[in-house]
Coordinates of C-alpha atoms in Angstrom, one line a residue:
M18 CA 121.8 125.3 105.6
N19 CA 122.6 127.8 102.7
G20 CA 125.2 126.5 102.4
F21 CA 123.8 123.3 101.1
Q22 CA 122.7 123.0 97.6
V23 CA 119.7 120.4 97.3
R24 CA 120.3 117.9 94.8
T25 CA 117.2 115.4 93.6
D26 CA 115.1 114.1 90.6
L27 CA 112.3 114.4 91.7
A28 CA 109.6 116.9 91.2
L29 CA 107.9 116.5 94.0
E30 CA 111.0 117.4 96.5
A31 CA 112.1 120.0 93.8
K32 CA 108.7 121.6 94.6
E33 CA 108.6 121.2 98.6
S34 CA 111.8 122.7 99.2
I35 CA 110.8 126.0 97.7
G36 CA 107.3 125.2 98.9
D37 CA 108.5 127.7 102.4
A38 CA 109.2 130.6 100.9
N39 CA 107.0 130.1 98.2
E40 CA 103.6 128.8 99.0
S41 CA 101.7 130.8 96.3
L42 CA 104.1 129.5 93.7
R43 CA 101.6 130.8 90.6
G44 CA 102.1 127.9 87.8
V45 CA 102.0 125.3 89.4
R46 CA 99.6 122.2 90.2
V47 CA 99.6 119.6 92.6
E48 CA 96.7 116.9 93.1
E49 CA 97.0 114.0 96.0
D50 CA 95.2 111.0 96.0
Y51 CA 95.9 108.0 99.2
D52 CA 94.8 104.7 99.2
E53 CA 94.8 104.1 102.6
E54 CA 93.7 100.6 102.0
A55 CA 97.3 100.0 99.3
D56 CA 98.8 102.6 101.3
L57 CA 100.3 103.8 98.1
R58 CA 100.2 107.4 98.0
V59 CA 99.9 109.6 94.4
T60 CA 101.1 113.0 93.7
K61 CA 100.7 115.0 90.5
V62 CA 102.8 117.9 90.1
M63 CA 101.8 120.1 87.3
I64 CA 104.6 122.5 86.1
D65 CA 102.8 124.9 83.6
T66 CA 104.7 128.7 83.7
K67 CA 108.2 129.1 82.2
N68 CA 108.4 130.9 85.6
A69 CA 107.2 128.4 87.6
S70 CA 109.6 125.6 85.9
K71 CA 112.6 128.1 86.1
A72 CA 111.9 128.2 90.2
M73 CA 111.8 124.5 90.6
N74 CA 114.5 124.1 88.1
K75 CA 112.6 121.4 85.9
P76 CA 111.4 121.5 82.8
M77 CA 107.2 122.2 81.8
G78 CA 105.2 118.9 82.5
T79 CA 103.6 116.4 84.9
Y80 CA 105.5 114.6 87.1
V81 CA 103.9 111.9 88.3
T82 CA 105.2 110.0 91.8
V83 CA 103.5 107.2 93.7
E84 CA 105.6 106.7 97.4
A85 CA 104.7 102.6 98.1
P86 CA 106.3 102.6 101.8
R87 CA 106.4 99.3 101.8
L88 CA 107.7 98.9 98.4
L89 CA 111.1 96.9 99.9
E90 CA 109.4 94.5 101.6
P91 CA 108.6 90.9 100.1
D92 CA 104.7 91.1 99.8
E93 CA 103.4 89.4 96.8
N94 CA 100.5 90.7 96.8
Y95 CA 101.7 94.8 97.5
H96 CA 104.2 94.6 94.6
R97 CA 101.3 93.8 92.3
E98 CA 99.4 96.3 94.2
I99 CA 102.2 98.9 92.8
S100 CA 102.2 97.7 89.3
E101 CA 99.0 97.9 88.8
K102 CA 98.7 101.3 89.9
I103 CA 101.9 102.1 87.6
A104 CA 100.2 100.3 85.0
E105 CA 97.3 103.4 85.3
Q106 CA 99.3 105.9 86.1
L107 CA 101.3 105.0 82.2
R108 CA 98.3 104.8 80.0
Q109 CA 97.3 108.0 81.1
I110 CA 100.6 110.0 81.0
I111 CA 100.9 108.0 77.1
P112 CA 99.7 109.8 74.5
E113 CA 96.8 107.7 73.1
S114 CA 98.0 104.8 74.9
S115 CA 94.5 102.8 74.4
Q116 CA 95.5 103.0 70.3
E117 CA 97.9 100.5 68.7
Q118 CA 101.5 101.8 69.0
S119 CA 104.9 101.8 68.3
V120 CA 107.2 102.0 71.8
L121 CA 110.7 101.3 72.5
V122 CA 112.2 101.3 75.8
V123 CA 115.2 102.2 76.9
G124 CA 116.9 100.7 80.0
L125 CA 119.9 103.2 81.1
G126 CA 122.0 102.5 83.5
N127 CA 125.2 100.5 84.1
R128 CA 124.9 97.0 84.3
E129 CA 128.0 96.3 86.4
V130 CA 127.0 99.2 88.8
T131 CA 124.7 97.9 91.4
A132 CA 123.1 101.1 92.3
D133 CA 122.4 102.6 88.5
A134 CA 121.4 99.0 87.2
L135 CA 117.4 99.4 87.3
G136 CA 117.0 100.4 83.9
P137 CA 118.7 97.2 82.3
Q138 CA 117.4 94.9 84.4
V139 CA 113.5 96.7 83.9
V140 CA 114.4 96.0 80.0
D141 CA 114.9 92.3 80.6
N142 CA 112.1 91.6 81.9
L143 CA 109.9 93.0 79.5
F144 CA 107.3 91.5 77.1
I145 CA 108.6 92.1 73.4
T146 CA 107.0 91.9 70.7
R147 CA 107.9 94.1 67.8
H148 CA 110.4 91.0 66.4
V149 CA 107.2 88.5 66.8
V150 CA 104.3 90.8 65.0
K151 CA 106.8 91.6 62.1
E152 CA 108.0 88.1 61.3
Y153 CA 104.5 86.7 62.1
G154 CA 101.3 89.2 62.9
K155 CA 98.9 89.7 65.7
A156 CA 97.9 86.2 65.0
A157 CA 101.0 84.7 66.9
Y158 CA 99.8 86.8 69.8
G159 CA 95.8 85.3 69.1
T160 CA 95.0 88.9 69.1
Q161 CA 93.4 91.7 66.9
K162 CA 94.8 94.9 69.0
I163 CA 99.0 94.7 70.0
H164 CA 101.7 97.5 70.5
L165 CA 104.8 96.8 69.2
I166 CA 107.5 96.6 71.2
S167 CA 110.9 96.8 71.2
S168 CA 114.1 98.1 74.3
I169 CA 117.6 98.8 74.1
E170 CA 119.9 98.5 76.4
P171 CA 122.3 101.6 75.4
G172 CA 125.3 101.4 78.0
V173 CA 127.5 104.2 79.3
T174 CA 129.6 106.8 77.2
A175 CA 132.5 105.1 78.7
K176 CA 131.4 101.4 77.7
T177 CA 130.1 102.6 74.2
G178 CA 132.0 106.3 73.5
M179 CA 128.8 107.7 72.0
E180 CA 126.2 109.6 74.2
A181 CA 122.8 106.7 74.4
A182 CA 120.9 110.1 72.8
E183 CA 123.1 109.4 69.7
I184 CA 122.5 105.5 70.4
I185 CA 118.9 106.1 71.0
R186 CA 118.1 108.3 67.9
G187 CA 119.4 105.8 65.2
V188 CA 117.1 103.3 66.6
V189 CA 114.8 106.0 66.4
E190 CA 115.3 106.6 62.6
Q191 CA 115.5 103.1 62.0
T192 CA 112.9 101.4 63.9
K193 CA 110.3 104.3 63.8
P194 CA 108.7 104.3 67.5
D195 CA 105.4 106.2 68.0
V196 CA 106.9 107.0 71.4
I197 CA 109.5 105.6 74.0
I198 CA 109.6 104.7 77.8
V199 CA 113.2 105.6 79.8
I200 CA 113.9 103.9 82.6
D201 CA 116.5 105.1 85.3
A202 CA 117.7 105.7 88.6
L203 CA 117.3 108.7 90.3
A204 CA 118.9 110.3 93.0
S205 CA 116.8 111.4 96.4
R206 CA 117.4 114.3 99.2
S207 CA 115.8 112.0 101.3
T208 CA 116.5 108.7 103.0
K209 CA 113.0 108.0 103.3
R210 CA 112.0 107.7 99.8
L211 CA 115.0 106.1 98.5
N212 CA 114.4 102.9 96.8
R213 CA 110.4 103.6 98.3
T214 CA 109.0 106.2 95.4
I215 CA 108.5 105.9 92.1
Q216 CA 108.2 108.8 89.6
I217 CA 107.2 109.1 86.2
T218 CA 107.2 111.8 83.7
N219 CA 106.6 113.6 80.2
T220 CA 109.5 115.7 80.1
G221 CA 111.9 112.7 79.4
I222 CA 115.0 112.7 81.0
Q223 CA 118.5 113.9 80.8
P224 CA 120.9 111.1 81.8
G225 CA 123.1 111.3 84.8
S226 CA 121.8 114.1 86.1
G227 CA 120.9 112.4 89.5
V228 CA 124.8 112.4 90.0
G229 CA 125.7 116.2 88.4
N230 CA 126.8 113.6 85.6
H231 CA 124.8 115.4 82.9
R232 CA 124.8 114.2 79.3
N233 CA 122.2 114.5 76.2
A234 CA 119.1 115.2 77.6
L235 CA 116.5 112.5 75.8
T236 CA 113.0 114.7 75.2
E237 CA 110.4 115.2 72.7
E238 CA 112.5 118.0 71.7
S239 CA 115.8 116.5 70.9
M240 CA 114.0 112.9 69.8
G241 CA 110.8 114.2 67.4
I242 CA 108.6 111.9 69.5
P243 CA 107.4 111.9 73.0
V244 CA 109.1 110.5 75.5
I245 CA 107.7 109.1 78.8
A246 CA 110.6 109.0 82.3
I247 CA 110.3 106.5 84.5
G248 CA 112.7 106.9 87.8
V249 CA 113.2 105.1 90.7
P250 CA 115.7 107.0 93.5
T251 CA 118.6 104.5 94.5
V252 CA 121.1 107.4 95.5
V253 CA 120.9 109.7 97.9
D254 CA 123.3 112.9 98.1
A255 CA 125.9 112.3 100.9
A256 CA 125.7 116.4 101.7
T257 CA 122.1 116.7 102.0
I258 CA 122.0 113.6 104.6
V259 CA 124.4 115.8 106.6
G260 CA 122.7 119.0 105.7
D261 CA 118.9 117.9 107.4
A262 CA 121.1 115.8 110.4
M263 CA 122.8 119.7 111.2
D264 CA 119.2 121.0 110.6
N265 CA 117.4 119.1 112.8
L266 CA 120.2 120.0 115.4
M267 CA 120.4 123.7 114.7
S268 CA 116.2 123.3 115.0
E269 CA 117.1 122.0 118.7
D270 CA 119.6 124.1 120.4
D271 CA 120.4 127.4 118.1
G272 CA 124.1 127.9 120.0
D273 CA 126.5 125.6 120.4
S274 CA 125.2 123.4 117.2
R275 CA 124.8 126.4 114.5
G276 CA 128.7 127.9 116.1
F277 CA 129.9 123.5 114.8
F278 CA 127.6 124.4 111.6
N279 CA 129.6 127.5 111.1
T280 CA 133.1 126.0 111.8
H281 CA 133.0 122.9 109.9
C282 CA 130.6 124.0 106.3
S283 CA 133.9 123.6 104.4
T284 CA 134.3 120.3 105.3
F285 CA 130.4 119.0 104.5
S286 CA 130.6 120.6 101.2
E287 CA 133.6 118.2 100.8
L288 CA 130.8 115.9 101.0
N289 CA 128.4 117.1 97.6
N290 CA 130.7 114.4 94.8
M291 CA 129.5 111.2 97.2
Y292 CA 126.2 109.4 97.2
V293 CA 124.8 106.6 99.5
T294 CA 122.6 103.5 98.9
S295 CA 121.5 100.8 101.0
K296 CA 123.8 98.1 101.5
D297 CA 120.9 95.8 100.1
I298 CA 120.8 97.4 97.2
D299 CA 121.5 94.1 94.6
A300 CA 118.3 92.6 96.5
V301 CA 116.3 95.9 95.9
I302 CA 117.2 96.3 92.1
K303 CA 116.3 92.8 91.6
Q304 CA 113.1 93.3 93.4
V305 CA 112.2 96.3 91.8
S306 CA 112.9 96.2 88.4
F307 CA 110.3 93.4 88.8
T308 CA 107.5 96.2 89.6
L309 CA 108.3 98.3 87.3
S310 CA 108.9 95.7 84.0
E311 CA 105.5 94.0 85.7
G312 CA 103.9 98.2 85.2
I313 CA 105.0 98.6 82.2
N314 CA 103.7 95.0 80.8
M315 CA 100.2 96.4 82.0
A316 CA 99.8 99.6 80.6
L317 CA 100.9 98.2 77.1
E318 CA 98.1 95.5 77.2
L319 CA 96.0 96.1 75.1
A320 CA 92.4 95.0 75.6

């Protein structure tokens, strides 16, 4: 299926897509852990070299993927386990997470487009502390240690006339946080991972990259402080769905199906600007955003 370009925001999928062609790719390390009881798989993809970064088309850094097949089920105990796993991974990837810090949480996306509303809805459920501590001190929460947590929902350029990076950079200059946590909806190349996978990375993010709408990047280089990105794939490129289906057909019959693909390849390529999401995406975003926000709240608790 050379006619299709695999478009994905997940480093795990990028590694899988080149795995068959280059199993011995240097500069990429993969660690995997599976919790059979909770049915949670955590995969860490660490890109250590520039050559590996170029091959995978991903910045150098660490990418943690939490796969939760039952993420869409209304099971509060299971969602609690997912939140705890997210918190555990966040504590490991946020620099000096055990020390008091000022943390700015950014909810990227468009609240009016359901599949893109993950970031804003996560921000809605966060435990915000900065304004209270600034006004009344830590005694307001009855603790000696607490993160100063603030949040912003920068919206989209079509509504504000400003790049999200410009707005965030201005907030960073005024409030001087120590670290930024960015939440955004992602794109996957697999329907099996749609709405069931969480990616956490220390490489930052480029808003809109999942749907080919490249905006200014939010990275440590551009912001001047560490940027942690959290995302959930809520859309899949329609062309990759067709491509996977044709691959399956060709593997079963190398004759007629291949001729069919060659005949209609130009038609399939027109799907590159179409993205598909699930029919219950409104309920999915509500549920997943709460699970993510609980994970972030747990990760930012100080003992």
